[in-house]
Each structure stands twice: as structure tokens, then as C-alpha cells.
CSV table of C-alpha atoms in Angstrom, one decimal:
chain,number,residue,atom,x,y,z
A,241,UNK,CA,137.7,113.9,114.6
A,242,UNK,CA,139.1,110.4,113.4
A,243,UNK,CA,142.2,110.8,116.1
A,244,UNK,CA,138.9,111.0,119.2
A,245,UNK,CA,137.2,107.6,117.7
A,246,UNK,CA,137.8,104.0,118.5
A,247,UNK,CA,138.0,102.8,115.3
A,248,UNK,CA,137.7,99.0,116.8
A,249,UNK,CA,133.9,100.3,117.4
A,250,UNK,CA,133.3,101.9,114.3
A,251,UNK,CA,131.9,99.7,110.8
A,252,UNK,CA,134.2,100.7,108.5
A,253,UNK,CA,131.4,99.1,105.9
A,254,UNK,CA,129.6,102.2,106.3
A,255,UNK,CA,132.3,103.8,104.0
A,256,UNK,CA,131.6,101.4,101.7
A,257,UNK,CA,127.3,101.9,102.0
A,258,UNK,CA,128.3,105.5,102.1
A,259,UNK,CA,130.2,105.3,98.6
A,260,UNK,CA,127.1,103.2,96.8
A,261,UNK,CA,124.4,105.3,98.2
A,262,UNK,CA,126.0,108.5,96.6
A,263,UNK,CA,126.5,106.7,93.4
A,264,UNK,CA,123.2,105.3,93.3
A,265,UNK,CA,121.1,108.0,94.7
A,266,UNK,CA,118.9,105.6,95.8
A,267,UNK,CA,118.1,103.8,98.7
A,268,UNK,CA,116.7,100.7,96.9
A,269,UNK,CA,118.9,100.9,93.9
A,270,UNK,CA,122.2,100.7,97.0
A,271,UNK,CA,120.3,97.9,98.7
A,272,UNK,CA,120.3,95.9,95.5
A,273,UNK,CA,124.4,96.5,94.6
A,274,UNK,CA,125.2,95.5,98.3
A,275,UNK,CA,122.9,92.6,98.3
A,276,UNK,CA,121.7,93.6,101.2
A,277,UNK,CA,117.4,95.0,102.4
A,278,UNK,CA,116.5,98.6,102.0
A,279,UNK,CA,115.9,98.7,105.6
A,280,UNK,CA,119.3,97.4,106.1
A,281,UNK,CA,120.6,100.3,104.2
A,282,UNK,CA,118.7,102.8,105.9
A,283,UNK,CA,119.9,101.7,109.1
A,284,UNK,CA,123.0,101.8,108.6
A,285,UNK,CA,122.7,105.2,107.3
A,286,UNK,CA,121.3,106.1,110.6
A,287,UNK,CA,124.8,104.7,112.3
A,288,UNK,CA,126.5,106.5,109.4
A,289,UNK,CA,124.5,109.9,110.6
A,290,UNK,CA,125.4,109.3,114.2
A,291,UNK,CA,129.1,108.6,113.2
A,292,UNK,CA,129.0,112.0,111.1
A,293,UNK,CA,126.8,113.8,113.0
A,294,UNK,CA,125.0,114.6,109.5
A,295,UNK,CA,122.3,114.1,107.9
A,296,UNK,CA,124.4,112.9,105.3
A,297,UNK,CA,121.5,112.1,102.5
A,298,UNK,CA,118.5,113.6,102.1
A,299,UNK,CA,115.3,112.5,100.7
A,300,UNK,CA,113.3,113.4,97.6
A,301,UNK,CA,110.7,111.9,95.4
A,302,UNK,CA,113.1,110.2,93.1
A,303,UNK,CA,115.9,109.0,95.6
A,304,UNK,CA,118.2,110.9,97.9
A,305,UNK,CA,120.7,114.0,97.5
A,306,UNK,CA,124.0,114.1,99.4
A,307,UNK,CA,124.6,116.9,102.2
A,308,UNK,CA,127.4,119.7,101.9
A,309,UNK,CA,129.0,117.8,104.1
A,310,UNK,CA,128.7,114.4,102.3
A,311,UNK,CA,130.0,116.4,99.2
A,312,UNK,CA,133.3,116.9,101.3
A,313,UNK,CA,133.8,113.9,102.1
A,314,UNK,CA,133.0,111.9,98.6
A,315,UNK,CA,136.7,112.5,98.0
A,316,UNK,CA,139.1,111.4,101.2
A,317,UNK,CA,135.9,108.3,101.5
A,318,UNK,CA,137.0,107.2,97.8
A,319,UNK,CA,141.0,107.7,98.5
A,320,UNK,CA,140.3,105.7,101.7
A,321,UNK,CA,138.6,103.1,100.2
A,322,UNK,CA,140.5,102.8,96.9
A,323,UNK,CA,144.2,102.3,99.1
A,324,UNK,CA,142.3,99.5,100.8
A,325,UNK,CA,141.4,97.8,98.2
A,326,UNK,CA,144.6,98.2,96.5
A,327,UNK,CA,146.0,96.7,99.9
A,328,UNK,CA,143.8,93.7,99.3
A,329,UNK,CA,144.8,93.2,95.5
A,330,UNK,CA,148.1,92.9,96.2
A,331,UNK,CA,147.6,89.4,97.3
A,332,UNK,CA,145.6,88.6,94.2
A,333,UNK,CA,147.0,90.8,91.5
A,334,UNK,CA,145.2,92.0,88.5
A,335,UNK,CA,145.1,90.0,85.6
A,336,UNK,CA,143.6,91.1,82.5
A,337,UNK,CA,143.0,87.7,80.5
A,338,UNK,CA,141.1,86.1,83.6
A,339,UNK,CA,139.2,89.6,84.3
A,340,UNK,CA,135.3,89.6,84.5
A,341,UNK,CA,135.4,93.3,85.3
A,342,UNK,CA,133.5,96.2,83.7
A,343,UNK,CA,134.8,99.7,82.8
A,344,UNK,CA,132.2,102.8,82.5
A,345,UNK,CA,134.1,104.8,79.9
A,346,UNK,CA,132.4,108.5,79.4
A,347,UNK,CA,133.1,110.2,76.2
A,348,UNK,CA,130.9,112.0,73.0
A,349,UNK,CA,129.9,109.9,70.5
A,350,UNK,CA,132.4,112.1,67.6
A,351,UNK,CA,135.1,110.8,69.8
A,352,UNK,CA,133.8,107.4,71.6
A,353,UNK,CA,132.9,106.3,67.9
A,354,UNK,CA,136.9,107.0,66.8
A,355,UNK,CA,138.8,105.2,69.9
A,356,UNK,CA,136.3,102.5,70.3
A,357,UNK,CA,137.1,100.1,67.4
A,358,UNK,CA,140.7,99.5,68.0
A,359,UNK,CA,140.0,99.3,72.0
A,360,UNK,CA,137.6,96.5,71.5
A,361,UNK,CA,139.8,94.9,68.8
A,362,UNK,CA,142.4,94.9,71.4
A,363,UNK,CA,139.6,93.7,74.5
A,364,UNK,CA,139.0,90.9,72.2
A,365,UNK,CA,142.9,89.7,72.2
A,366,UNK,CA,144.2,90.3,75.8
A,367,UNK,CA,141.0,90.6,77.9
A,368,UNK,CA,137.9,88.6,76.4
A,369,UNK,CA,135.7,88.9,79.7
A,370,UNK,CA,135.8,92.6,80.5
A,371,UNK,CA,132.9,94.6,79.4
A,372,UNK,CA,132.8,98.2,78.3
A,373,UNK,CA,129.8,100.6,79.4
A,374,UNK,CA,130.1,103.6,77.3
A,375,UNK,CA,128.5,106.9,78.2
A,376,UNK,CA,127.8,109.8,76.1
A,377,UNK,CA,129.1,112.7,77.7
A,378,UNK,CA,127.6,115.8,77.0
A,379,UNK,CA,128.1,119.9,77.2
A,380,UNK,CA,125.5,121.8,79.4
A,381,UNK,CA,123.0,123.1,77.1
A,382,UNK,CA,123.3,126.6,76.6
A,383,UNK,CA,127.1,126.4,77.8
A,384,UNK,CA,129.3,127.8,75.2
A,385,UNK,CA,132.8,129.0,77.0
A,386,UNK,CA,134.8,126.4,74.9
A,387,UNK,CA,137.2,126.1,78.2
A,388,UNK,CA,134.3,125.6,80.6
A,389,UNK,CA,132.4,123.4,78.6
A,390,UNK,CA,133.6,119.6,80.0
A,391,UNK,CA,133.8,120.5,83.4
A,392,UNK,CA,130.7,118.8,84.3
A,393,UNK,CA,132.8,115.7,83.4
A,394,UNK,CA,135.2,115.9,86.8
A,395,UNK,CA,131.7,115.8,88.9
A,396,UNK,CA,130.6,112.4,87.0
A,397,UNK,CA,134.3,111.3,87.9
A,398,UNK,CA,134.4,112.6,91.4
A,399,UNK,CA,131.1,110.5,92.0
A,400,UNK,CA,131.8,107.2,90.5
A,401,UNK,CA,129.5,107.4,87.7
A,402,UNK,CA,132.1,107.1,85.3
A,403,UNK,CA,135.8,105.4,85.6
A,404,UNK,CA,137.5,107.5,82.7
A,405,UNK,CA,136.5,110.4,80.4
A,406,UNK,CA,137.6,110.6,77.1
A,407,UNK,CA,136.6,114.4,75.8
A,408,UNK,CA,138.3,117.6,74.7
A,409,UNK,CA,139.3,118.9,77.9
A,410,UNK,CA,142.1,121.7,77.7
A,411,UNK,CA,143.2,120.9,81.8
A,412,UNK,CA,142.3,119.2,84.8
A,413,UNK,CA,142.1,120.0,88.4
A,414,UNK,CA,145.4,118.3,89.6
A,415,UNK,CA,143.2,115.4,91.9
A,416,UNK,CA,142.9,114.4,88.0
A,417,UNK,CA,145.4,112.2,85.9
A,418,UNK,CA,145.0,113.6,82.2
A,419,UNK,CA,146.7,112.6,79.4
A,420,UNK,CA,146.4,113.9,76.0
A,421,UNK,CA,144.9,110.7,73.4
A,422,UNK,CA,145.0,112.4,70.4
A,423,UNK,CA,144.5,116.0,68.8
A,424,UNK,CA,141.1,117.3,66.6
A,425,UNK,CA,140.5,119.4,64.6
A,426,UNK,CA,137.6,120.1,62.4
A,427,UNK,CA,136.5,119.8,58.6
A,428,UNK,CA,133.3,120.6,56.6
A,429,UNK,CA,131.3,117.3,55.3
A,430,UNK,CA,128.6,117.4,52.3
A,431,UNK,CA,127.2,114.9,50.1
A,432,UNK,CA,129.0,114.2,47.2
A,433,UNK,CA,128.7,116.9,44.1
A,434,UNK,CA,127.7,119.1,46.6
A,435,UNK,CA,128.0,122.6,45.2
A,436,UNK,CA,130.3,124.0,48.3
A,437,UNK,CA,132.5,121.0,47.5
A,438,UNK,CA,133.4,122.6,43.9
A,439,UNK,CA,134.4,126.1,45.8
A,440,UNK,CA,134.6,126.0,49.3
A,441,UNK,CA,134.9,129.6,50.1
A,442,UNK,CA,134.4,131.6,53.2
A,443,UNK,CA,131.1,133.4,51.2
A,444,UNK,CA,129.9,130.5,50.1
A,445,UNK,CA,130.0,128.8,53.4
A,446,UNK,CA,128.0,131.5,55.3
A,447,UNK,CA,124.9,131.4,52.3
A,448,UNK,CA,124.6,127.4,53.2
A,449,UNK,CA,122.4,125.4,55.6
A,450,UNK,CA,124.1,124.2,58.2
A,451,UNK,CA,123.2,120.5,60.5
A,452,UNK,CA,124.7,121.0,64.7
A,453,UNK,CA,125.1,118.4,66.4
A,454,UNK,CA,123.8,119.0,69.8
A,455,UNK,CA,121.7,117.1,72.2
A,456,UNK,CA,120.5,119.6,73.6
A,457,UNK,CA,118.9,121.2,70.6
A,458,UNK,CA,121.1,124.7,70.9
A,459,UNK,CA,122.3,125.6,68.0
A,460,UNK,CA,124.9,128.3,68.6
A,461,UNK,CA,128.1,126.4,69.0
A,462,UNK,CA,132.3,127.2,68.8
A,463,UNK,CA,132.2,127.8,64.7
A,464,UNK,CA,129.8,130.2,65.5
A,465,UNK,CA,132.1,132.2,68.1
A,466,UNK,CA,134.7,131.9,65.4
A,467,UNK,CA,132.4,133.5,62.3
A,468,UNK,CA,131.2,136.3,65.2
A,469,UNK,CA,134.5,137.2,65.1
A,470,UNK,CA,135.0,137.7,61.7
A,471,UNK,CA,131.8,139.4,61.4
A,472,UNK,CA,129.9,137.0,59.7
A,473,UNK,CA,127.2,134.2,60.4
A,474,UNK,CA,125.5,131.3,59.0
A,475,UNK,CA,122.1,129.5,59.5
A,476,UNK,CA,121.8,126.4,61.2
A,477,UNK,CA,118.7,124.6,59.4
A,478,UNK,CA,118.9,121.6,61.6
A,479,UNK,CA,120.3,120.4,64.8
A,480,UNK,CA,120.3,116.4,65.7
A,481,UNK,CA,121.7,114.7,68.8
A,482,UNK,CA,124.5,112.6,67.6
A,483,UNK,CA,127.3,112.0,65.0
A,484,UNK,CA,125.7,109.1,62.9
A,485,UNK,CA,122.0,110.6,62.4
A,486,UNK,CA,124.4,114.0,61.5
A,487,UNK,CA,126.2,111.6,58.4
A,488,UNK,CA,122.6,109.9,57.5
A,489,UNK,CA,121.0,113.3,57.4
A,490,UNK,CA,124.0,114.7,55.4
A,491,UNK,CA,123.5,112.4,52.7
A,492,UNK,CA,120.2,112.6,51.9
A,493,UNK,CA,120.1,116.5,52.2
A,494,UNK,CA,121.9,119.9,50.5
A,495,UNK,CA,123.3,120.7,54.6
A,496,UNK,CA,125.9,121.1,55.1
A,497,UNK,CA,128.3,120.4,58.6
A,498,UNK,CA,131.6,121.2,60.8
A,499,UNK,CA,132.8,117.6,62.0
A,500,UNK,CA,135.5,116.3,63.6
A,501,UNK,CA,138.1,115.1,61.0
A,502,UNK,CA,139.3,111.7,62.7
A,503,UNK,CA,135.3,110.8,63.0
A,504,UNK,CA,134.8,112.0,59.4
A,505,UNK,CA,137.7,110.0,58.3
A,506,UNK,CA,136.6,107.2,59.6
A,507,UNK,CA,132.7,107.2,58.8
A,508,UNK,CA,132.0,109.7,56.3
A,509,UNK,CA,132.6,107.3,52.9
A,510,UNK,CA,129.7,105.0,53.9
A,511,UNK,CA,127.4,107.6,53.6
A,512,UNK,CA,128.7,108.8,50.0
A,513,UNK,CA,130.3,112.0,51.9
A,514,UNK,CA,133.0,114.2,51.2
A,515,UNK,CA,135.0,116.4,53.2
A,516,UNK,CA,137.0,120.1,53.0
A,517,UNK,CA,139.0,122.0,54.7
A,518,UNK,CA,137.4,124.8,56.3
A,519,UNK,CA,137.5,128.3,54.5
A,520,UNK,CA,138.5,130.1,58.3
A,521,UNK,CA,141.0,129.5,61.2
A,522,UNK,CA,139.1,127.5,63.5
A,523,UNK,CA,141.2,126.0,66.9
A,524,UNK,CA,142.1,122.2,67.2
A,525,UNK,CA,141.5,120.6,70.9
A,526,UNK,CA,143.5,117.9,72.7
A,527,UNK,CA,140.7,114.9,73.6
A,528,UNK,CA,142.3,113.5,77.0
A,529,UNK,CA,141.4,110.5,78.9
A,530,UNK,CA,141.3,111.5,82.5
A,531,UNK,CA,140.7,109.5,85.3
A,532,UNK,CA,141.0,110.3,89.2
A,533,UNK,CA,144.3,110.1,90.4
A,534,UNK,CA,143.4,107.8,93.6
A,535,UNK,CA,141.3,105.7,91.1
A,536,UNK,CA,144.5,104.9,89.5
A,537,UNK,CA,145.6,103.1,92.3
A,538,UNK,CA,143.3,100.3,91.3
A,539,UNK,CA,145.5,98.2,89.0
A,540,UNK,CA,142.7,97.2,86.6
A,541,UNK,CA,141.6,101.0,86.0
A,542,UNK,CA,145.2,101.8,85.4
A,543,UNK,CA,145.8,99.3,83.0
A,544,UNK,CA,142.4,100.3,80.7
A,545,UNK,CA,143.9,103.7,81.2
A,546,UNK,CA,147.2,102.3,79.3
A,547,UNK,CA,144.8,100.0,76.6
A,548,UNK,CA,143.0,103.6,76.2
A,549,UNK,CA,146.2,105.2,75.1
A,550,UNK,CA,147.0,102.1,72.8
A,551,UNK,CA,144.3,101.9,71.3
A,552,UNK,CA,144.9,105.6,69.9
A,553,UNK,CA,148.0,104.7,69.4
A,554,UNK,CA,146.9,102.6,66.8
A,555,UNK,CA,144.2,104.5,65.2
A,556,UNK,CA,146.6,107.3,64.7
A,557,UNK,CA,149.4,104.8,63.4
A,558,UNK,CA,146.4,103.5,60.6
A,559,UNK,CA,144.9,106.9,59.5
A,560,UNK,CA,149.1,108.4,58.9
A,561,UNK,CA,149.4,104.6,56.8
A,562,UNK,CA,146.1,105.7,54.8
A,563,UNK,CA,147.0,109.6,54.2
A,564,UNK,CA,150.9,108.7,53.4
């Protein structure tokens, strides 16, 4: 127990090596963000498994896993060290316009490509040196439970792969700030003169080819829950892993595809598409940012948090100007 342990004896940097190593997964790769040996690092993960009295990490061919018990602890580690360092910025606070820092931002690419523009538009006015990593966050394949299907998002969170999701997420565990950016729904895109453009009925919908997007290759997604409801169906000719080869394909093709209308608003025109309303009730979804709630103690996440919700802000503020 921490109350039993003189703390004046115990390296507090091993929380720190403890944190990297379970981002990393890797021995080396941890060695190389702490600047320090890989013999260094597996010493001290020897003291760390002597403080624990865990194994803490275990070894396999392509790096190392974290222990049940290392699991439990990835949480009060990062509140622990997060209050410290907020304890230390104090005396040099955050400042965006001098800021070298860099965000990882997780999000799909249907809603990364709509929030993007006006963030880095306002990156490029109030904080020219930070950098933006964006990673494409992705359903499990096969995992179509509409509620379920982000979850996988508070694990990459949790572990410091990503600093804020962006994604259709309908709630979050309550270690989680989430705030809604915008709301989605859905339209169907064609190529111009497209027959289903001239009558887009229910019929003629389920007697087209239909282009997914999934990475994962499955095909079955939530319009497909929706039509097995209603009794009906429709054949997907084509799946393809992103948004942008889904427009390319559209316009060179009779396919036909479900997209989300902010994306299709935005992007659709360049490739000579059109867009109508869907011929069924399908449900909209709130896309939140969401960020760990002792993450937000860090000053410079909070504020890209706050630039997030601007920049949305903004996009919605143009696309009511252009349909007014």
C-alpha cells in the first residue's frame, strides 16, 4: 500500500517509464521517447516489478503486453501524473502562439475530413507551431450494435494513443468529458443524371448497387439494420475503405451510396455528384469530441478541446450561410 512506502526511497520516474512503456508497447520504442538505453529501461522495469510486486509487462515477439494488474493501474498512474504536471505548468503557463506541441486527434475520415479545414485555418492564426496527428478511428469489423460500435475508442484514450476522439458516440463512461460537436445524419450520393436521382424511391433504392464504406471489408452496416426492418434489402456491389476513394468511385460508376450529409456537402460537387434525401427513416448521431477527464487538466489539451468546438462552430455557421 502507498500509506506502508517511503516515498523518499521510491523513483517516482518509474511512473513516468511505466506510462511510455504501455503506450509504446515496446521496450526499444520507450527507450528511444525517454532518451534513455533499452537496458536502462528494462531495469527500471525490474525496480518497477519489485515496487509492484508484478510482473507488470510481459514479453512477446513484437513488444510487450501489460498485466491485469498494469491495466488497473493505467488510470490513477495517468491522473497522478497529469496533476503533477499541471502543478509544474502553473509556473509556466500554456501559451498557444509560442506552443511547439503536438495533438493526436482520433476520428473517421467522414468526419475528420468535415472539422479539419476550419481547425487548421484556425491553427494557422493563433497557434502556427502546433502539429496535428490525425488518426482514423475505426468500428471492429463485424461489429454492428450501432451503440457499441465506438467503444473501442475509450481504450485508445485510456492508453494515451490518442489525446481526443472525434466520432459518433451516443455516451461516455463518466472518467470521460464528452461534448456533442455537431449532429449527422445521412443522404444518398450518385453521379449526376443518375437514374435514382430523377425518382428516388424506396423501390428503386433497393434494385440499385450500392458502394460501403468500410475498412474492414464488411458490408452489412446500420442502413442495412434499418431496410431489415422494413423488410427489404439491397446489394452492396462494392465496399472501399475510406470516404474519398467512395466519391472517386461514385463518379466514375452507376453505384450508388449512404453518406454523411456535412461530408457530402462539403466534397461531393468536385466529383460531379449529387445528393437526395433518403426514401426511409434512418437515425441521425451526435459526433462528440471526448477526451479523458484528468487529461483535461493539462491546459494545452483543454484548450484544442475548446479550438475543436470552434472550429465546428464555424463549419456549421458556413454550411446554414450556404443553405439560407
Amino acid at each position: 500500500m502507498l500509506n506502508e512506502i517511503d516515498l523518499g526511497r521510491t523513483d517516482l520516474n518509474l511512473l513516468t517509464l511505466f506510462e511510455v512503456v504501455l503506450k509504446e508497447g515496446h521496450v526499444g520504442r520507450a527507450a528511444q521517447r525517454l532518451n534513455l538505453s533499452p537496458s536502462a529501461v528494462s531495469h527500471g522495469l525490474g525496480r518497477l516489478r519489485k515496487l509492484l510486486n508484478d510482473p507488470v509487462f510481459l514479453r512477446t515477439p513484437k513488444g510487450v503486453v501489460p498485466t491485469a494488474r498494469a491495466l488497473e493501474l493505467a488510470g490513477p498512474v495517468a491522473e497522478i501524473l497529469a496533476r503533477v504536471r499541471n502543478v509544474i505548468s502553473t509556473a509556466e503557463p500554456f501559451d498557444a502562439a509560442k506552443s511547439s506541441r503536438r495533438f493526436i486527434i482520433g476520428a473517421p475520415d467522414g468526419v475528420s475530413s468535415v472539422f479539419m479545414p476550419p481547425l487548421l485555418a484556425l491553427l494557422h492564426k493563433r497557434a502556427p507551431g502546433i502539429d496535428i496527428g490525425l488518426q482514423q478511428l475505426l468500428p471492429p469489423q463485424g461489429g454492428r450494435q450501432i451503440e457499441r460500435a465506438w467503444e473501442p475508442l475509450f481504450d485508445e484514450l485510456d492508453a494515451g494513443a490518442i489525446d481526443i476522439a472525434i466520432a459518433p458516440v451516443d455516451s461516455a463512461p463518466a472518467r470521460f468529458v464528452a461534448e456533442t460537436a455537431y449532429d449527422e445524419d445521412f443522404v444518398a450520393v450518385m453521379r449526376s443524371r443518375h437514374p435514382f436521382a430523377a425518382r428516388a424511391t424506396l423501390e428503386r433504392f433497393c434494385t440499385m448497387r450500392h458502394l460501403v464504406v468500410s475498412m474492414t471489408g464488411d458490408p452489412h452496416g446500420f442502413v442495412d439494420d434499418t431496410l431489415e426492418k422494413l423488410g427489404l434489402s439491397r446489394r452492396i456491389a462494392l465496399t472501399v475503405p475510406n470516404f474519398a476513394m467512395g466519391l472517386a468511385t461514385l463518379s466514375e460508376t452507376d453505384l450508388i451510396a449512404a453518406m454523411p450529409r456535412r461530408y457530402v456537402a462539403m466534397y461531393a460537387r468536385r466529383f460531379g455528384l449529387v445528393s437526395r434525401e433518403l426514401p426511409f427513416p434512418l437515425r441521425s448521431f451526435s459526433i462528440r469530441a471526448v477526451a479523458p477527464r484528468v487529461a483535461m487538466m493539462d491546459a494545452g489539451l483543454a484548450w484544442m478541446f475548446a479550438l475543436i468546438r470552434e472550429a465546428t462552430e464555424r463549419e456549421r455557421s458556413v454550411r446554414r450561410r450556404q443553405t439560407d
